[in-house]
Tab-separated table of C-alpha atoms and ligand atoms in Angstrom:
chain	number	residue	atom	x	y	z
A	1467	MET	CA	40.024	-16.523	14.379
A	1468	HIS	CA	40.207	-17.614	10.727
A	1469	ALA	CA	38.086	-15.507	8.379
A	1470	SER	CA	35.880	-18.362	7.198
A	1471	SER	CA	35.204	-19.542	10.754
A	1472	THR	CA	34.157	-15.966	11.615
A	1473	ASP	CA	31.703	-16.036	8.719
A	1474	THR	CA	30.323	-19.347	9.995
A	1475	ALA	CA	30.023	-17.884	13.493
A	1476	ILE	CA	28.173	-14.832	12.157
A	1477	ASP	CA	25.773	-17.137	10.266
A	1478	SER	CA	25.133	-19.097	13.469
A	1479	LEU	CA	24.565	-15.873	15.383
A	1480	ARG	CA	22.109	-14.653	12.750
A	1481	GLU	CA	20.170	-17.928	13.074
A	1482	LEU	CA	20.104	-17.723	16.878
A	1483	PHE	CA	18.789	-14.145	16.758
A	1484	ALA	CA	16.186	-15.092	14.137
A	1485	ALA	CA	14.914	-17.969	16.286
A	1486	SER	CA	14.539	-15.855	19.445
A	1487	GLN	CA	11.702	-13.703	20.749
A	1488	ARG	CA	13.020	-12.570	24.132
A	1489	ILE	CA	16.653	-11.606	23.810
A	1490	VAL	CA	18.475	-10.233	26.863
A	1491	PHE	CA	21.860	-8.546	26.518
A	1492	PHE	CA	24.451	-8.605	29.299
A	1493	THR	CA	27.189	-6.028	28.794
A	1494	GLY	CA	30.550	-5.413	30.452
A	1495	ALA	CA	33.561	-3.158	30.035
A	1496	GLY	CA	34.393	-4.623	26.612
A	1497	ILE	CA	31.486	-2.870	24.888
A	1498	SER	CA	32.640	0.490	26.258
A	1499	THR	CA	36.352	0.082	25.553
A	1500	GLU	CA	35.211	0.363	21.914
A	1501	SER	CA	34.114	3.903	22.900
A	1502	GLY	CA	37.546	4.615	24.385
A	1503	ILE	CA	36.556	4.045	28.016
A	1504	PRO	CA	39.324	2.184	29.856
A	1505	ASP	CA	38.552	-1.177	31.453
A	1506	PHE	CA	39.236	-0.418	35.110
A	1507	ARG	CA	39.775	-4.047	36.042
A	1508	SER	CA	42.229	-4.968	33.315
A	1509	PRO	CA	45.966	-5.308	34.029
A	1510	GLY	CA	47.405	-1.799	33.760
A	1511	GLY	CA	43.853	-0.447	34.135
A	1512	LEU	CA	42.830	2.263	36.538
A	1513	TRP	CA	42.414	0.008	39.561
A	1514	SER	CA	45.924	-1.370	39.310
A	1515	ARG	CA	47.296	2.199	39.428
A	1516	MET	CA	44.898	3.933	41.802
A	1517	LYS	CA	43.581	2.408	45.014
A	1518	PRO	CA	39.792	2.014	44.891
A	1519	ILE	CA	37.808	3.799	47.593
A	1520	TYR	CA	35.602	1.597	49.757
A	1521	LEU	CA	32.168	2.802	50.825
A	1522	GLN	CA	33.077	2.522	54.511
A	1523	GLU	CA	36.121	4.826	54.089
A	1524	PHE	CA	34.037	7.271	52.043
A	1525	ILE	CA	31.421	7.518	54.802
A	1526	ALA	CA	33.963	7.675	57.641
A	1527	SER	CA	36.371	10.282	56.278
A	1528	PRO	CA	35.787	13.776	54.832
A	1529	GLU	CA	39.351	13.616	53.440
A	1530	VAL	CA	38.556	10.408	51.528
A	1531	ARG	CA	35.380	12.016	50.185
A	1532	ARG	CA	37.363	15.002	48.916
A	1533	GLU	CA	39.799	12.604	47.213
A	1534	ALA	CA	36.872	10.773	45.584
A	1535	TRP	CA	35.428	14.022	44.223
A	1536	ARG	CA	38.893	15.162	43.092
A	1537	ARG	CA	39.218	11.944	41.058
A	1538	ARG	CA	35.724	12.366	39.628
A	1539	PHE	CA	36.177	15.956	38.489
A	1540	ASP	CA	39.701	15.323	37.161
A	1541	ASN	CA	38.037	12.773	34.872
A	1542	ARG	CA	40.800	10.360	35.796
A	1543	ASP	CA	38.419	7.475	35.149
A	1544	GLY	CA	38.130	8.626	31.567
A	1545	TRP	CA	34.433	8.373	30.716
A	1546	VAL	CA	33.469	12.047	30.348
A	1547	GLY	CA	32.702	12.848	26.727
A	1548	ALA	CA	32.640	9.211	25.585
A	1549	GLN	CA	29.988	8.428	22.972
A	1550	PRO	CA	28.117	5.189	22.215
A	1551	ASN	CA	29.613	3.031	19.458
A	1552	GLN	CA	28.267	0.598	16.863
A	1553	GLY	CA	27.793	-2.087	19.537
A	1554	HIS	CA	25.582	0.164	21.687
A	1555	ALA	CA	23.641	1.200	18.568
A	1556	ALA	CA	22.992	-2.436	17.611
A	1557	VAL	CA	21.728	-3.275	21.114
A	1558	ALA	CA	19.424	-0.224	21.021
A	1559	GLU	CA	18.081	-1.364	17.632
A	1560	TRP	CA	17.173	-4.857	18.939
A	1561	ILE	CA	15.417	-3.242	21.922
A	1562	ARG	CA	13.572	-0.729	19.725
A	1563	CYS	CA	12.118	-3.427	17.489
A	1564	GLY	CA	10.866	-5.325	20.533
A	1565	ARG	CA	12.886	-8.517	20.065
A	1566	ALA	CA	15.197	-7.761	22.990
A	1567	THR	CA	13.584	-6.939	26.328
A	1568	ALA	CA	16.437	-5.610	28.447
A	1569	VAL	CA	20.117	-4.786	28.783
A	1570	ILE	CA	21.725	-5.905	32.017
A	1571	THR	CA	24.958	-3.964	32.358
A	1572	GLN	CA	28.019	-3.946	34.598
A	1573	ASN	CA	28.953	-0.552	33.137
A	1574	VAL	CA	28.350	2.776	34.879
A	1575	ASP	CA	28.836	5.035	31.845
A	1576	ASN	CA	25.186	5.613	30.829
A	1577	LEU	CA	26.016	4.830	27.176
A	1578	HIS	CA	23.093	2.429	26.665
A	1579	GLN	CA	20.689	5.218	27.633
A	1580	VAL	CA	22.562	7.718	25.441
A	1581	SER	CA	22.288	5.308	22.502
A	1582	GLY	CA	18.488	5.284	22.864
A	1583	VAL	CA	17.610	2.347	25.124
A	1584	PRO	CA	14.745	3.524	27.382
A	1585	GLU	CA	15.777	3.964	31.031
A	1586	ALA	CA	13.311	1.257	32.105
A	1587	GLN	CA	15.052	-1.351	29.942
A	1588	VAL	CA	18.591	-0.724	31.210
A	1589	ILE	CA	19.334	-2.689	34.376
A	1590	GLU	CA	22.469	-1.277	36.028
A	1591	LEU	CA	24.162	-3.731	38.396
A	1592	HIS	CA	26.926	-1.317	39.421
A	1593	GLY	CA	24.984	1.941	39.359
A	1594	ASN	CA	25.632	5.021	37.230
A	1595	ALA	CA	28.622	7.365	37.339
A	1596	THR	CA	27.002	10.240	35.449
A	1597	TYR	CA	25.057	11.566	38.438
A	1598	ALA	CA	25.162	11.478	42.244
A	1599	LYS	CA	22.736	10.519	44.990
A	1600	CYS	CA	22.248	11.195	48.680
A	1601	LEU	CA	23.102	8.036	50.631
A	1602	THR	CA	20.288	8.779	53.110
A	1603	CYS	CA	17.250	10.113	51.171
A	1604	HIS	CA	18.412	8.892	47.693
A	1605	GLN	CA	17.703	12.291	46.124
A	1606	ARG	CA	19.424	12.566	42.732
A	1607	VAL	CA	21.994	15.374	42.379
A	1608	GLU	CA	23.581	16.417	39.074
A	1609	LEU	CA	27.380	16.269	38.838
A	1610	ALA	CA	27.569	19.676	37.141
A	1611	VAL	CA	26.114	21.300	40.270
A	1612	LEU	CA	28.528	19.434	42.545
A	1613	GLU	CA	31.479	20.235	40.309
A	1614	GLN	CA	30.755	23.962	40.579
A	1615	GLU	CA	30.545	23.662	44.353
A	1616	PHE	CA	33.744	21.588	44.496
A	1617	LYS	CA	35.678	24.047	42.327
A	1618	ALA	CA	34.466	26.995	44.431
A	1619	THR	CA	34.909	25.503	47.911
A	1620	GLY	CA	37.176	22.454	47.500
A	1621	ASP	CA	34.462	20.247	48.911
A	1622	VAL	CA	30.978	18.815	48.379
A	1623	GLY	CA	28.636	19.594	51.246
A	1624	PRO	CA	25.880	17.362	52.615
A	1625	CYS	CA	22.399	16.933	51.142
A	1626	ASN	CA	19.544	19.136	52.432
A	1627	CYS	CA	18.569	16.198	54.623
A	1628	GLY	CA	22.080	16.111	56.124
A	1629	GLY	CA	23.030	12.885	54.314
A	1630	ILE	CA	26.297	12.265	52.477
A	1631	ILE	CA	26.232	12.713	48.695
A	1632	LYS	CA	28.063	10.104	46.592
A	1633	SER	CA	28.378	9.249	42.915
A	1634	ALA	CA	25.485	6.872	42.058
A	1635	THR	CA	27.829	3.945	41.431
A	1636	ILE	CA	28.031	0.817	43.558
A	1637	SER	CA	31.363	1.159	45.384
A	1638	PHE	CA	33.663	-1.504	46.705
A	1639	GLY	CA	32.245	-2.605	50.049
A	1640	GLN	CA	28.709	-1.652	48.990
A	1641	SER	CA	26.128	-4.432	48.612
A	1642	MET	CA	24.656	-5.197	45.198
A	1643	PRO	CA	21.530	-3.099	44.547
A	1644	GLU	CA	18.456	-5.176	45.412
A	1645	LEU	CA	15.940	-4.021	42.816
A	1646	PRO	CA	18.270	-4.206	39.777
A	1647	MET	CA	19.473	-7.644	40.905
A	1648	ARG	CA	15.877	-8.859	41.157
A	1649	ARG	CA	14.897	-7.373	37.797
A	1650	ALA	CA	17.995	-8.855	36.164
A	1651	GLN	CA	17.049	-12.269	37.507
A	1652	GLN	CA	13.464	-11.947	36.205
A	1653	GLU	CA	14.543	-10.834	32.730
A	1654	THR	CA	17.155	-13.592	32.603
A	1655	LEU	CA	14.587	-16.265	33.486
A	1656	ARG	CA	12.203	-14.977	30.793
A	1657	SER	CA	14.851	-14.848	28.064
A	1658	ASP	CA	15.188	-17.393	25.287
A	1659	LEU	CA	18.529	-15.979	24.090
A	1660	PHE	CA	21.101	-14.499	26.480
A	1661	VAL	CA	23.853	-12.527	24.771
A	1662	VAL	CA	27.000	-11.583	26.701
A	1663	LEU	CA	28.854	-8.629	25.170
A	1664	GLY	CA	32.304	-7.675	26.420
A	1665	SER	CA	32.313	-9.200	29.877
A	1666	SER	CA	35.045	-11.456	31.195
A	1667	LEU	CA	32.322	-13.027	33.414
A	1668	THR	CA	34.591	-13.046	36.449
A	1669	VAL	CA	32.841	-10.485	38.672
A	1670	MET	CA	30.409	-12.221	41.025
A	1671	PRO	CA	27.520	-12.226	41.550
A	1672	ALA	CA	26.846	-10.499	38.207
A	1673	ALA	CA	28.422	-13.332	36.234
A	1674	GLU	CA	25.798	-15.698	37.633
A	1675	PHE	CA	23.189	-14.445	35.147
A	1676	PRO	CA	24.493	-16.306	32.068
A	1677	HIS	CA	24.605	-19.457	34.229
A	1678	ILE	CA	20.986	-18.906	35.252
A	1679	ALA	CA	19.917	-18.367	31.623
A	1680	HIS	CA	21.738	-21.489	30.475
A	1681	ARG	CA	20.298	-23.676	33.240
A	1682	ASN	CA	16.840	-22.323	32.419
A	1683	GLY	CA	17.113	-23.476	28.796
A	1684	ALA	CA	17.952	-20.184	27.054
A	1685	ARG	CA	20.580	-20.201	24.345
A	1686	LEU	CA	23.825	-18.530	25.455
A	1687	VAL	CA	26.043	-16.432	23.186
A	1688	ILE	CA	29.316	-14.824	24.307
A	1689	VAL	CA	31.020	-12.108	22.261
A	1690	ASN	CA	34.230	-11.096	24.008
A	1691	ARG	CA	37.795	-10.400	22.916
A	1692	GLU	CA	39.208	-12.821	25.487
A	1693	PRO	CA	38.085	-16.319	26.522
A	1694	THR	CA	35.716	-16.480	29.517
A	1695	PRO	CA	35.088	-19.220	32.107
A	1696	LEU	CA	31.651	-19.810	30.538
A	1697	ASP	CA	32.824	-20.342	26.954
A	1698	GLU	CA	32.510	-24.097	27.314
A	1699	ILE	CA	28.791	-24.032	28.167
A	1700	ALA	CA	27.888	-21.364	25.571
A	1701	ASP	CA	26.029	-22.273	22.373
A	1702	LEU	CA	28.210	-19.826	20.459
A	1703	VAL	CA	31.424	-17.958	21.344
A	1704	ILE	CA	32.929	-15.209	19.189
A	1705	HIS	CA	36.251	-13.612	20.149
A	1706	ASP	CA	35.970	-10.418	18.164
A	1707	SER	CA	34.892	-6.768	18.278
A	1708	ILE	CA	31.268	-6.334	19.430
A	1709	GLY	CA	30.510	-3.479	17.052
A	1710	ALA	CA	31.863	-5.391	14.050
A	1711	VAL	CA	29.964	-8.576	14.944
A	1712	LEU	CA	26.567	-7.071	15.816
A	1713	GLY	CA	26.833	-4.527	13.021
A	1714	THR	CA	26.611	-7.351	10.488
A	1715	ILE	CA	23.252	-8.687	11.717
A	1716	PRO	CA	20.743	-5.843	12.037
A	1717	PRO	CA	17.246	-6.876	13.219
B	84	ZN	ZN1	19.353	13.493	51.406
């Protein structure tokens, strides 16, 4: 993008933010690649090199479960130690001042919470990879505890209730989580400005939310490195770095 057109786009973005009272952010892998976390879905990304594990296989096979834990504790997905960047900080700032009400995220890296967005205002559509849960009683289990067990015994045993313990992400073959989906819908319908940050908007049904916002009369902004299928209905599209763009318009 030409420098002057970027300046014009930033001015337009500033005006849209200034005119809005209920901003909702929708974030995807692109905000976290700026923290060095690989985009699993991109060509050459993790999922093109390593077969994803489906929930049904995980439940059916102890060997598959061991492979899943091996991957987790090898940090082959690359998120351990990653820190929030300028984009996360800007989102947290808009939430803190009360002008943005929620962050709907496709990411599982916990970086919105780390950057200071209260837990209650982060809506995770694909779960969270920084802890585990029992599939039966939903008890939370910390990864550090499981890692010790795995390193000592080569396995992760069942929960006290007998249920299978799994990373708290939504796996392939697992249905979308009901409560977050409902909350995301509510926040989207209440928003007057819907801001997509770093999502290619190709993963359904998550990508429906910008459509819903647009149909409901909210303004729609998309900041993403690459074009998205919704660019043509957006009020403003910026193909640039999220941190650089949001960093220029503090609340
Ligand atoms: Zn349990």
